Tab-separated table of C-alpha atoms and ligand atoms in Angstrom:
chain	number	residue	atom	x	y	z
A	1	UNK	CA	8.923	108.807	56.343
A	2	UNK	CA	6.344	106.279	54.985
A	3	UNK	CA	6.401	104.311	58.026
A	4	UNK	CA	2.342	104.610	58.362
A	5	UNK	CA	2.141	102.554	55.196
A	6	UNK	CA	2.104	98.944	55.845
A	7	UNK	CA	1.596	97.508	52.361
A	8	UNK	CA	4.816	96.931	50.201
A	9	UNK	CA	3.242	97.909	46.812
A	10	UNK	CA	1.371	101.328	48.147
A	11	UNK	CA	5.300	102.182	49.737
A	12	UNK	CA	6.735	101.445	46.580
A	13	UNK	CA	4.479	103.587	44.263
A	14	UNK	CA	4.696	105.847	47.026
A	15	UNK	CA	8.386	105.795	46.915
A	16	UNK	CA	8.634	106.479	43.128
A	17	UNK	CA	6.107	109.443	43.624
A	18	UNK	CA	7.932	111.147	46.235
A	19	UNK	CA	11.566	110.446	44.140
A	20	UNK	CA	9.373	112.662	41.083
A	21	UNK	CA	9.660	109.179	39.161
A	22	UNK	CA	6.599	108.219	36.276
A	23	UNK	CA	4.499	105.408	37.704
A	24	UNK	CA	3.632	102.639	35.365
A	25	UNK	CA	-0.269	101.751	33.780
A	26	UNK	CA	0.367	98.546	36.462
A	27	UNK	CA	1.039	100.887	39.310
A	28	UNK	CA	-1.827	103.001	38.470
A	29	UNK	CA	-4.275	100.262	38.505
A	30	UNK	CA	-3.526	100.064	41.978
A	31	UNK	CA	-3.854	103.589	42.809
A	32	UNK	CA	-7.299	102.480	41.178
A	33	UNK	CA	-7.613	98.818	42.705
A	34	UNK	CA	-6.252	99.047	46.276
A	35	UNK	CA	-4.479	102.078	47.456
A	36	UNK	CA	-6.428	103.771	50.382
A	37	UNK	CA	-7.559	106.672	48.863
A	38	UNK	CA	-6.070	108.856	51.786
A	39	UNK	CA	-2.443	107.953	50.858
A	40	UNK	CA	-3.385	108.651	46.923
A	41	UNK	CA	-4.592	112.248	47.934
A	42	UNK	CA	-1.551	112.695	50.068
A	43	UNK	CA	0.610	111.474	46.901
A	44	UNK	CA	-1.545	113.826	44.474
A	45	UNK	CA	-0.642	116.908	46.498
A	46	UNK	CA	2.515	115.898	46.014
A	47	UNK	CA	2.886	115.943	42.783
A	48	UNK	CA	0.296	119.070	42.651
A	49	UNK	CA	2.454	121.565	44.786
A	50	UNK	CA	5.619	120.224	42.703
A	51	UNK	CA	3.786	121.881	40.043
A	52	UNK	CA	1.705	124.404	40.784
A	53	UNK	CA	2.527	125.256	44.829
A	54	UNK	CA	-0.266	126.442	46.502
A	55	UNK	CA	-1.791	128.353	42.979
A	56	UNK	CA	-5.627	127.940	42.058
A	57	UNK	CA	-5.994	128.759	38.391
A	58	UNK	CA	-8.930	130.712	36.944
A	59	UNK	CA	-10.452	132.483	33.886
A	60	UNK	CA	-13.158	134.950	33.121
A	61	UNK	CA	-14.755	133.107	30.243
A	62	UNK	CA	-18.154	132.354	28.526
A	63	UNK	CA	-19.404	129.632	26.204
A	64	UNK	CA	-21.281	130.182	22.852
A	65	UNK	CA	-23.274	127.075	21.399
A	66	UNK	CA	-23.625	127.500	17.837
A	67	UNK	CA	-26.023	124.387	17.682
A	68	UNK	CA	-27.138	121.247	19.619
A	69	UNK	CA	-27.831	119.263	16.184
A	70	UNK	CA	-26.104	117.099	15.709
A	71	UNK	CA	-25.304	114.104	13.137
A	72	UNK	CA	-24.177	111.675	15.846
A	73	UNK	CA	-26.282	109.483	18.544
A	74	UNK	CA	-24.065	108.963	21.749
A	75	UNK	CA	-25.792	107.177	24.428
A	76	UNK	CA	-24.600	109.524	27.136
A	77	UNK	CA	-25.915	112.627	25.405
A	78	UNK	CA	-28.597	114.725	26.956
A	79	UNK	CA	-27.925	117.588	24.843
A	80	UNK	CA	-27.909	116.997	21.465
A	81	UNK	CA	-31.267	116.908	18.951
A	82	UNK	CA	-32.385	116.230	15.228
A	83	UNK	CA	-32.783	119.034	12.732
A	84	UNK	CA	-36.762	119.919	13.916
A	85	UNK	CA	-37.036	117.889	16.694
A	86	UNK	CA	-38.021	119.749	20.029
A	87	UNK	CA	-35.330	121.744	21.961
A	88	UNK	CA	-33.096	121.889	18.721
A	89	UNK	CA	-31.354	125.216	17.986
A	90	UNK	CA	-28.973	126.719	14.973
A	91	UNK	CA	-27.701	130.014	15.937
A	92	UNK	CA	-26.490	132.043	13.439
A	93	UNK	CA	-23.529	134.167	12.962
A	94	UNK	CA	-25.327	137.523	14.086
A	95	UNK	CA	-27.006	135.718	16.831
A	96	UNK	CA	-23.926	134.488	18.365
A	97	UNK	CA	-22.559	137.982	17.945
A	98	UNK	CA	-25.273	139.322	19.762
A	99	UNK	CA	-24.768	136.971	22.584
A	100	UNK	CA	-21.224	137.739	22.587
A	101	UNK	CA	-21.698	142.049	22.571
A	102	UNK	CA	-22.503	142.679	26.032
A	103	UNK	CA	-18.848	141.001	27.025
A	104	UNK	CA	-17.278	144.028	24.534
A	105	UNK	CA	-15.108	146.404	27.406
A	106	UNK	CA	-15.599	143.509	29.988
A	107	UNK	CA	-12.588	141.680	31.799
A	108	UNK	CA	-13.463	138.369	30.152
A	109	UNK	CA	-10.390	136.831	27.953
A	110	UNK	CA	-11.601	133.559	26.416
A	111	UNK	CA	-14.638	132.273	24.529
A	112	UNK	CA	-14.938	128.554	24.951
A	113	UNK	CA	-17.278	127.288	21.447
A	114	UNK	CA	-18.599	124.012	21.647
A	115	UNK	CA	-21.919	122.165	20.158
A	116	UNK	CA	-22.852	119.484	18.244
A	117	UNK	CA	-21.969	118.280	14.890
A	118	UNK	CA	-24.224	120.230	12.418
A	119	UNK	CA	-24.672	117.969	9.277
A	120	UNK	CA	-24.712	121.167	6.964
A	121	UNK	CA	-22.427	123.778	8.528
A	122	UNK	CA	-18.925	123.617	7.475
A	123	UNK	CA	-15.192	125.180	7.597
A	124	UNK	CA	-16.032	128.075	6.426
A	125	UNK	CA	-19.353	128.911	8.797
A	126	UNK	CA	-17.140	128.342	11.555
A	127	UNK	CA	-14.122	130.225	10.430
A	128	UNK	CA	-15.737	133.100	9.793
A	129	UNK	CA	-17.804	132.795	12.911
A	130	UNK	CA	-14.103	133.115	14.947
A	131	UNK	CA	-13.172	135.724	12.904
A	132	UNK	CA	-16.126	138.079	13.612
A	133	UNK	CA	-15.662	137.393	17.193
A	134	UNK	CA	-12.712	138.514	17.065
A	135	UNK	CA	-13.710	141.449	15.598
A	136	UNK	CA	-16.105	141.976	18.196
A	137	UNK	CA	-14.043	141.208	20.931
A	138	UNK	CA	-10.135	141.972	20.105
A	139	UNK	CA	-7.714	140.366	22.043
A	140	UNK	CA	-10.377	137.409	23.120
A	141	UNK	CA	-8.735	133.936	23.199
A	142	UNK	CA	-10.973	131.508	20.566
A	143	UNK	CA	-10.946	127.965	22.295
A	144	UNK	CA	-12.851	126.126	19.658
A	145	UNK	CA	-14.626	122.984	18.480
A	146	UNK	CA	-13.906	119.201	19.695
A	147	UNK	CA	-11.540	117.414	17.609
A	148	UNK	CA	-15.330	115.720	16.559
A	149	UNK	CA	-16.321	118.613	15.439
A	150	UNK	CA	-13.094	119.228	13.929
A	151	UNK	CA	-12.991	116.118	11.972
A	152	UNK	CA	-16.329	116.645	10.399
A	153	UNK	CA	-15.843	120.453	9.235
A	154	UNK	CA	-12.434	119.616	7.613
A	155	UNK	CA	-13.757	116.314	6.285
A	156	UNK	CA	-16.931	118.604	4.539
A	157	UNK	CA	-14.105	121.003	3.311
A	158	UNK	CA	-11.986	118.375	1.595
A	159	UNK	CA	-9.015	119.063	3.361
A	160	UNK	CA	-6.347	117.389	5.126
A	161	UNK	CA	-6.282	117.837	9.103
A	162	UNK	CA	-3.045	119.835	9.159
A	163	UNK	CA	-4.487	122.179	6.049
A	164	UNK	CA	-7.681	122.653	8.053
A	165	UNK	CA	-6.418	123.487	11.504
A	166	UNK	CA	-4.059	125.708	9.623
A	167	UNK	CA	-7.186	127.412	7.822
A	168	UNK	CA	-8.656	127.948	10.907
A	169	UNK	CA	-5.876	129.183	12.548
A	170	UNK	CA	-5.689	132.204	10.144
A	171	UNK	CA	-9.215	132.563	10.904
A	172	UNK	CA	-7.879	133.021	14.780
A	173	UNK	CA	-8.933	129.887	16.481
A	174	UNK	CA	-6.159	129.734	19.267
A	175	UNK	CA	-7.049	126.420	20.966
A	176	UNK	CA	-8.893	123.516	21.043
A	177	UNK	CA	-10.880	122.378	23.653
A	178	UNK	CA	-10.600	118.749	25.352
A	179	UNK	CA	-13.592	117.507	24.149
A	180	UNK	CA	-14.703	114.249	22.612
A	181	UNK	CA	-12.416	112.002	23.630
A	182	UNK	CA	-14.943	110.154	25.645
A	183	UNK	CA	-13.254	106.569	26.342
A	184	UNK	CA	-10.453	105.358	24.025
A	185	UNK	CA	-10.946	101.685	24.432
A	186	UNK	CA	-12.316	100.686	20.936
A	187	UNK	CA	-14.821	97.707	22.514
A	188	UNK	CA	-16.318	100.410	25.402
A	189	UNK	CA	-16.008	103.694	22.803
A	190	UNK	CA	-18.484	101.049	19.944
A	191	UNK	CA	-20.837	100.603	22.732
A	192	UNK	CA	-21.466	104.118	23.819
A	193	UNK	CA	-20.425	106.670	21.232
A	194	UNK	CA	-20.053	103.522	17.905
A	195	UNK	CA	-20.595	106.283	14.891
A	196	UNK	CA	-17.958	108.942	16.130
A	197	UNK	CA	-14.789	109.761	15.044
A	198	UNK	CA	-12.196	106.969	16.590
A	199	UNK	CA	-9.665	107.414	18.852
A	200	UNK	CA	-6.534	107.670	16.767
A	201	UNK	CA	-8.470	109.935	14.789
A	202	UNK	CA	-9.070	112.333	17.819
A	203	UNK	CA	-5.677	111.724	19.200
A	204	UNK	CA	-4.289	112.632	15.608
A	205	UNK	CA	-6.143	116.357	15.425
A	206	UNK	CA	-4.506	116.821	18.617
A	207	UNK	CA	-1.024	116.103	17.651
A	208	UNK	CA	-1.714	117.813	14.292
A	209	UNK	CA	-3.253	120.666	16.582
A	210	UNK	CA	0.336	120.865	18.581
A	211	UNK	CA	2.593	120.521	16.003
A	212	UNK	CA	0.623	123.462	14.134
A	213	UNK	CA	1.352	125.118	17.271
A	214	UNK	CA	-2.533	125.247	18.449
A	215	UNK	CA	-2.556	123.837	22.529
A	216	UNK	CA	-4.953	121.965	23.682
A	217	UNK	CA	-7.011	120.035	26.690
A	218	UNK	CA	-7.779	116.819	27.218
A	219	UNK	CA	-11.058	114.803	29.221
A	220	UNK	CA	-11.803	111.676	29.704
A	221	UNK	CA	-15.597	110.822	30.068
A	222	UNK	CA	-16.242	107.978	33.301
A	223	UNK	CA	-18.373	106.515	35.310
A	224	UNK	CA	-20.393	104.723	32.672
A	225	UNK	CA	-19.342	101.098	31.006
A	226	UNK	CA	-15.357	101.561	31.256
A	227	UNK	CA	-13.099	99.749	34.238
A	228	UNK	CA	-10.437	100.752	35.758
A	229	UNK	CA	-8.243	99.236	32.834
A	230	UNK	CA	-9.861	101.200	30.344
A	231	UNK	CA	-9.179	104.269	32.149
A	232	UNK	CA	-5.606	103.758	32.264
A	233	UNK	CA	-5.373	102.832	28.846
A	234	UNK	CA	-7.181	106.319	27.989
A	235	UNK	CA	-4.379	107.470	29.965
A	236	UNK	CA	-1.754	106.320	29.077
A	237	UNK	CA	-2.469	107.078	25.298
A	238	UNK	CA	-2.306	110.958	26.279
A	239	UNK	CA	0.892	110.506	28.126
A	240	UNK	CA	2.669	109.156	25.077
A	241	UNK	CA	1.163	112.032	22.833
A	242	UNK	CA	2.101	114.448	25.565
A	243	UNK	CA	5.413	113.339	25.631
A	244	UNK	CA	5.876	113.861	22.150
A	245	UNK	CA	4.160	117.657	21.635
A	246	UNK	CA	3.807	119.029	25.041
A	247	UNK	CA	0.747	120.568	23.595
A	248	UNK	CA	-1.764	119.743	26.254
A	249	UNK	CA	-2.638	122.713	29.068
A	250	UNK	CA	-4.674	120.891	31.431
A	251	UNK	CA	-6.615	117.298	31.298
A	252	UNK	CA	-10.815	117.417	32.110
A	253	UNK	CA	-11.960	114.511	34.050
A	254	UNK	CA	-15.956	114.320	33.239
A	255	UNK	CA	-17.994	112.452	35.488
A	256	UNK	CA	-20.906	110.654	33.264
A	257	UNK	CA	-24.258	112.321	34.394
A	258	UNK	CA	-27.046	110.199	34.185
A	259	UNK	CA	-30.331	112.572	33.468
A	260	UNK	CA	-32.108	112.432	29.661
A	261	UNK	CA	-30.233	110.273	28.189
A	262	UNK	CA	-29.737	106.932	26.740
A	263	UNK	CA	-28.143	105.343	29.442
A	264	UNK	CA	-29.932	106.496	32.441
A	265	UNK	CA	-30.360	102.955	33.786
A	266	UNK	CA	-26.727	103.515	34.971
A	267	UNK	CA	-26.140	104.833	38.824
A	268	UNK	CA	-24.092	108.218	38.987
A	269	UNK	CA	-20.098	107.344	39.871
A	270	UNK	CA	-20.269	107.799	44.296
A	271	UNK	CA	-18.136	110.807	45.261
A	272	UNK	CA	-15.190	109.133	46.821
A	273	UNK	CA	-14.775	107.434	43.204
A	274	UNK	CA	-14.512	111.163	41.574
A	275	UNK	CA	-11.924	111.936	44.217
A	276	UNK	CA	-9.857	109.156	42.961
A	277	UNK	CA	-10.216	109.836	39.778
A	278	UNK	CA	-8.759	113.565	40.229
A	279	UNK	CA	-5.747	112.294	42.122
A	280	UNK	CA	-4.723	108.658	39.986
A	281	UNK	CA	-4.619	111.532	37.115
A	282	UNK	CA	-3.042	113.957	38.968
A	283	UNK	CA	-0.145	111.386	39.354
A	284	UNK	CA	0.265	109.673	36.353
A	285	UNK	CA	-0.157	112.387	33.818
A	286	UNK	CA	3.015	113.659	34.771
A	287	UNK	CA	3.542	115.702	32.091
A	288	UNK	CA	0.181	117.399	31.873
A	289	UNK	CA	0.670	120.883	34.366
A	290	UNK	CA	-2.874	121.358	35.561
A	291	UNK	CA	-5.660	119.131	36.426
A	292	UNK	CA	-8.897	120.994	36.032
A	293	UNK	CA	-12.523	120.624	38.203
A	294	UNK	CA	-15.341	121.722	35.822
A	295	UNK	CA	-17.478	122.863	38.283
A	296	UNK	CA	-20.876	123.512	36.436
A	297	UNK	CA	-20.446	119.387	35.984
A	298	UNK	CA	-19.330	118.597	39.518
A	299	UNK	CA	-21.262	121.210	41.421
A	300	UNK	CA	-19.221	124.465	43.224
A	301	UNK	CA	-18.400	122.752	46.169
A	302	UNK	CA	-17.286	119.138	44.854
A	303	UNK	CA	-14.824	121.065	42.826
A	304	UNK	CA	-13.283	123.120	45.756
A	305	UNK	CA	-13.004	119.544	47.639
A	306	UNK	CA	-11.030	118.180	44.475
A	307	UNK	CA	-8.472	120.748	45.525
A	308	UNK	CA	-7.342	118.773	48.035
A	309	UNK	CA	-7.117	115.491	45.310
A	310	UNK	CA	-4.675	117.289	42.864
A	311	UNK	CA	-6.774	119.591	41.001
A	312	UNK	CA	-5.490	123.344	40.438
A	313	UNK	CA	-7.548	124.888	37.789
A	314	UNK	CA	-11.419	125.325	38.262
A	315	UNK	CA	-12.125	126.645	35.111
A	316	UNK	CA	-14.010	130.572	34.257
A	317	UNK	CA	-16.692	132.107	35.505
A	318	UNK	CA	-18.887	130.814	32.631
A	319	UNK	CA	-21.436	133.372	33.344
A	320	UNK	CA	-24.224	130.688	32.306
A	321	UNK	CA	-24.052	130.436	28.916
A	322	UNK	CA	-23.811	126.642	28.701
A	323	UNK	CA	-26.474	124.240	28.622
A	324	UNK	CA	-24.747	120.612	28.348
A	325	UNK	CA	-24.530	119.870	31.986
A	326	UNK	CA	-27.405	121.364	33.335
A	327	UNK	CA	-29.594	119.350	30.440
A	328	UNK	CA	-27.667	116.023	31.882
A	329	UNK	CA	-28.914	116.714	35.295
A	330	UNK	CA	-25.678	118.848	37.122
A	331	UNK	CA	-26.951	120.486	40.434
A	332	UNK	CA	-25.405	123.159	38.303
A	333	UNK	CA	-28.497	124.363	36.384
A	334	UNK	CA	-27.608	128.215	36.058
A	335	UNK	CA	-23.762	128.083	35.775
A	336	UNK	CA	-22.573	131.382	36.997
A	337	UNK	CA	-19.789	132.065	39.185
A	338	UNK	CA	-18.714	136.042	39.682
A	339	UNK	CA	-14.804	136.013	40.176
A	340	UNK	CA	-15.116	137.282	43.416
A	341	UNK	CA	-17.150	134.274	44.792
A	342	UNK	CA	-14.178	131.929	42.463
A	343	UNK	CA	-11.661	133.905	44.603
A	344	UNK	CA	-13.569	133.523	48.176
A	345	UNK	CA	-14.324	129.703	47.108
A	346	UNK	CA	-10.283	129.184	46.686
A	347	UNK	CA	-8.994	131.299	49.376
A	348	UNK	CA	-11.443	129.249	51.758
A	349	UNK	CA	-9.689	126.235	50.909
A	350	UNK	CA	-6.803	127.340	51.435
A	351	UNK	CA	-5.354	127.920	48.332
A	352	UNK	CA	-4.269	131.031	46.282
A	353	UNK	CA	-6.245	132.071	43.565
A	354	UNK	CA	-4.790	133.173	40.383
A	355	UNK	CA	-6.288	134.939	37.445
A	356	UNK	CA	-5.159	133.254	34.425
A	357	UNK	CA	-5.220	133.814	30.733
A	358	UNK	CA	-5.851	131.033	28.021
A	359	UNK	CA	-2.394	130.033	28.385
A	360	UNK	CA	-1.944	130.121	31.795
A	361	UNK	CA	-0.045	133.219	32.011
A	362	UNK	CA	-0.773	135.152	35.376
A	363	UNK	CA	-3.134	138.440	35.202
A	364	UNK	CA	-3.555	138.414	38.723
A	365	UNK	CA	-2.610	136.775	42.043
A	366	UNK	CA	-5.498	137.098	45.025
B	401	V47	O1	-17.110	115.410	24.905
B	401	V47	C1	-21.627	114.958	27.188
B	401	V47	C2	-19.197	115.369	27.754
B	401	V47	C3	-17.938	116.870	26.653
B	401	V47	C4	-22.296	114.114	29.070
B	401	V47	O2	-11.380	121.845	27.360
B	401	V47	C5	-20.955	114.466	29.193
B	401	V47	O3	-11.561	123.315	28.940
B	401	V47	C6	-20.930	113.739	31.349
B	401	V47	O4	-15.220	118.632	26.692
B	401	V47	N1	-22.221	113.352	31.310
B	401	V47	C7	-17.878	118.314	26.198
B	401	V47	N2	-20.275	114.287	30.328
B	401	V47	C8	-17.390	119.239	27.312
B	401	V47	C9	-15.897	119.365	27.357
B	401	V47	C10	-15.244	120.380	28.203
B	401	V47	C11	-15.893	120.888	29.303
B	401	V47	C12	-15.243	121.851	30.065
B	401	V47	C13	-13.991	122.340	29.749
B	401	V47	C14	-13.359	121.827	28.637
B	401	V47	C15	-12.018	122.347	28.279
B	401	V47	C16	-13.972	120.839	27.866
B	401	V47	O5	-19.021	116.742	27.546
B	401	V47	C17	-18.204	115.791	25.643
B	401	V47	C18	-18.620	114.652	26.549
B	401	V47	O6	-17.508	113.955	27.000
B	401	V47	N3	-20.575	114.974	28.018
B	401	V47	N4	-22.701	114.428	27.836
B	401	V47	C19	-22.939	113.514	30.200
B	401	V47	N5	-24.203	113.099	30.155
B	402	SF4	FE1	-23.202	114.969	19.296
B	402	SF4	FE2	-21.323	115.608	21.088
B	402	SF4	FE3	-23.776	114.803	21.918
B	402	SF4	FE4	-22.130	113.041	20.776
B	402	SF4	S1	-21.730	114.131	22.728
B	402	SF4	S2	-24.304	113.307	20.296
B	402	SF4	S3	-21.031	114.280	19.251
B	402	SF4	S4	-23.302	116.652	20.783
């Protein structure tokens, strides 16, 4: 069957991915390192269509941005501002309900709230902020706040990380968004993010998320300083926790994007290298059910390629209402997809689109 593979170690990795057995950090090096990137598409299907068959996931969501200031300085941030500065904006509570009334009787399901890390806004602001959208909007699914964000508002509040997702969770946040986690890899995470919270403190919310029974995403942010090692160590941490909760929906690969920002000096990963980032994840996060394109970072058409490299979620329709990738220089610079061009866009691939909710239940098959 794998006789057009002439290399031992790609026919044994191969091997162990067709016999639905976990590859090791070593083997997916090489998927990084050496593999033809052909034969590591063909093996992402694979494990893809064991998983999702031929199924393109979607939702009809928007963002809200409560703020871009933020208390942190990371060197691949276009986004974020000081208190004053130029560009800097603090929404308030009515505000944000304002830009979340005209969705009120509309087929969106899920509100996706992200920003920066206000120094003054705590627990409470945010909780009550959920709550009042939810008021708004019943029945909308709250996916809220970065496990940075997280840490600081339940820091502020003096409570532990388990009493403040809890807290929150009575407030009706459902989920928690992926985030944040930038680069694990302590020497690479000082360098470009050195003030933010760690990575066992991130990896902590999220197993205090799961075990409070909150799911949640996970990204990975590349294409900067890390190597190939660092990736797989970034990896390999969510496995473990993933093993342990089964908490995480989907994992976020985020290309770095090089426009107004600190480290702008640095080329843009090449296309092929995105590619083989989708499918090396695809593989070894085994345990993880859906890979997911974010196509107002990767532009509408790289996303409908990464189909083909293990990815089966693209996302919502977004409906441009967020500013983070457009600021860091996506092609994407009014993110707005209807559902009927997400459908079109998946059936022309080939695949079959399906309507999802937050939690990946299916509203619709196309
Ligand atoms: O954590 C910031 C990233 C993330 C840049 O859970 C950048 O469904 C690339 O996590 N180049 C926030 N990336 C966005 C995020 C996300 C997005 C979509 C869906 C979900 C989900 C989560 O954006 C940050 C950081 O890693 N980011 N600046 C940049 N210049
Ligand atoms: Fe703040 Fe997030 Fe930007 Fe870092 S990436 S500076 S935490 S908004």
């Amino acid at each position: 069957m794998l006789s057009f593979i002439s290399n031992t170690q790609t026919k044994i990795i191969a091997n162990k991915v067709i016999n639905n057995e976990r590859i090791s950090p070593d083997d997916a090096l090489f998927l990084f390192e050496k593999m033809p990137l052909h034969i590591v598409a063909y093996l992402a299907d694979i494990v893809n269509v064991r998983i999702n068959q031929q199924n393109v996931w979607f939702n009809r969501n928007f963002h809200l941005e409560p703020t871009n200031i933020c208390i942190h300085n990371c060197k691949f941030c276009s986004y974020s501002r000081k208190k004053n500065q130029d560009g800097a904006w603090e929404h308030s509570i009515k505000e944000m309900l304002e830009i979340a009334a005209p969705y009120k009787g509309s087929l969106v399901t899920e509100v996706h709230i992200v920003g920066g890390v206000h120094p003054e806004r705590n627990i409470d602001f945010y909780g009550e902020l959920i709550y009042e959208i939810k008021k708004l909007l019943p029945g909308i699914h709250v996916k809220a706040f970065t496990a940075v964000e997280l840490d600081h508002m339940i820091k502020k509040s003096g409570l532990s990380v388990f009493q403040g997702l809890k807290k929150l969770k009575e407030y009706g946040l459902d989920s928690i968004p992926g985030g944040g986690a930038e680069i694990f890899n302590s020497e690479i995470r000082k360098q470009i993010c050195h003030e933010k919270s760690n990575a066992d403190t991130w990896l902590n919310i999220h197993r205090q998320a799961h075990l409070n029974g909150i799911p949640s995403n996970a990204t990975i942010l590349y294409g900067h300083i890390e190597n190939y090692a660092h990736r797989v160590e970034h990896l390999g941490k969510l496995r473990e926790l993933q093993d342990y909760t089964h908490g995480f929906n989907a994992f976020i690969p985020l290309k770095y994007k090089n426009r107004n920002n600190l480290l702008s000096h640095i080329k843009e990963a090449v296309i092929s290298e995105d590619l083989r980032n989708y499918a090396v994840s695809r593989i070894f996060l085994d345990n993880i059910p859906h890979i997911k394109a974010y196509w107002p970072m990767t532009g509408k058409e790289m996303a409908q390629l990464a189909l083909e490299y293990g990815v089966d979620d693209l996302d919502g329709t977004i409906d441009d209402s967020t500013k983070i990738y457009s600021m860091a220089g996506s092609v994407e610079q009014k993110p707005e997809m209807t559902a009927g061009e997400m459908i079109e866009l998946i059936k022309n691939a080939g695949k079959v689109p399906v309507e999802r909710d937050s939690l990946y239940n299916i509203i619709r098959k196309y």
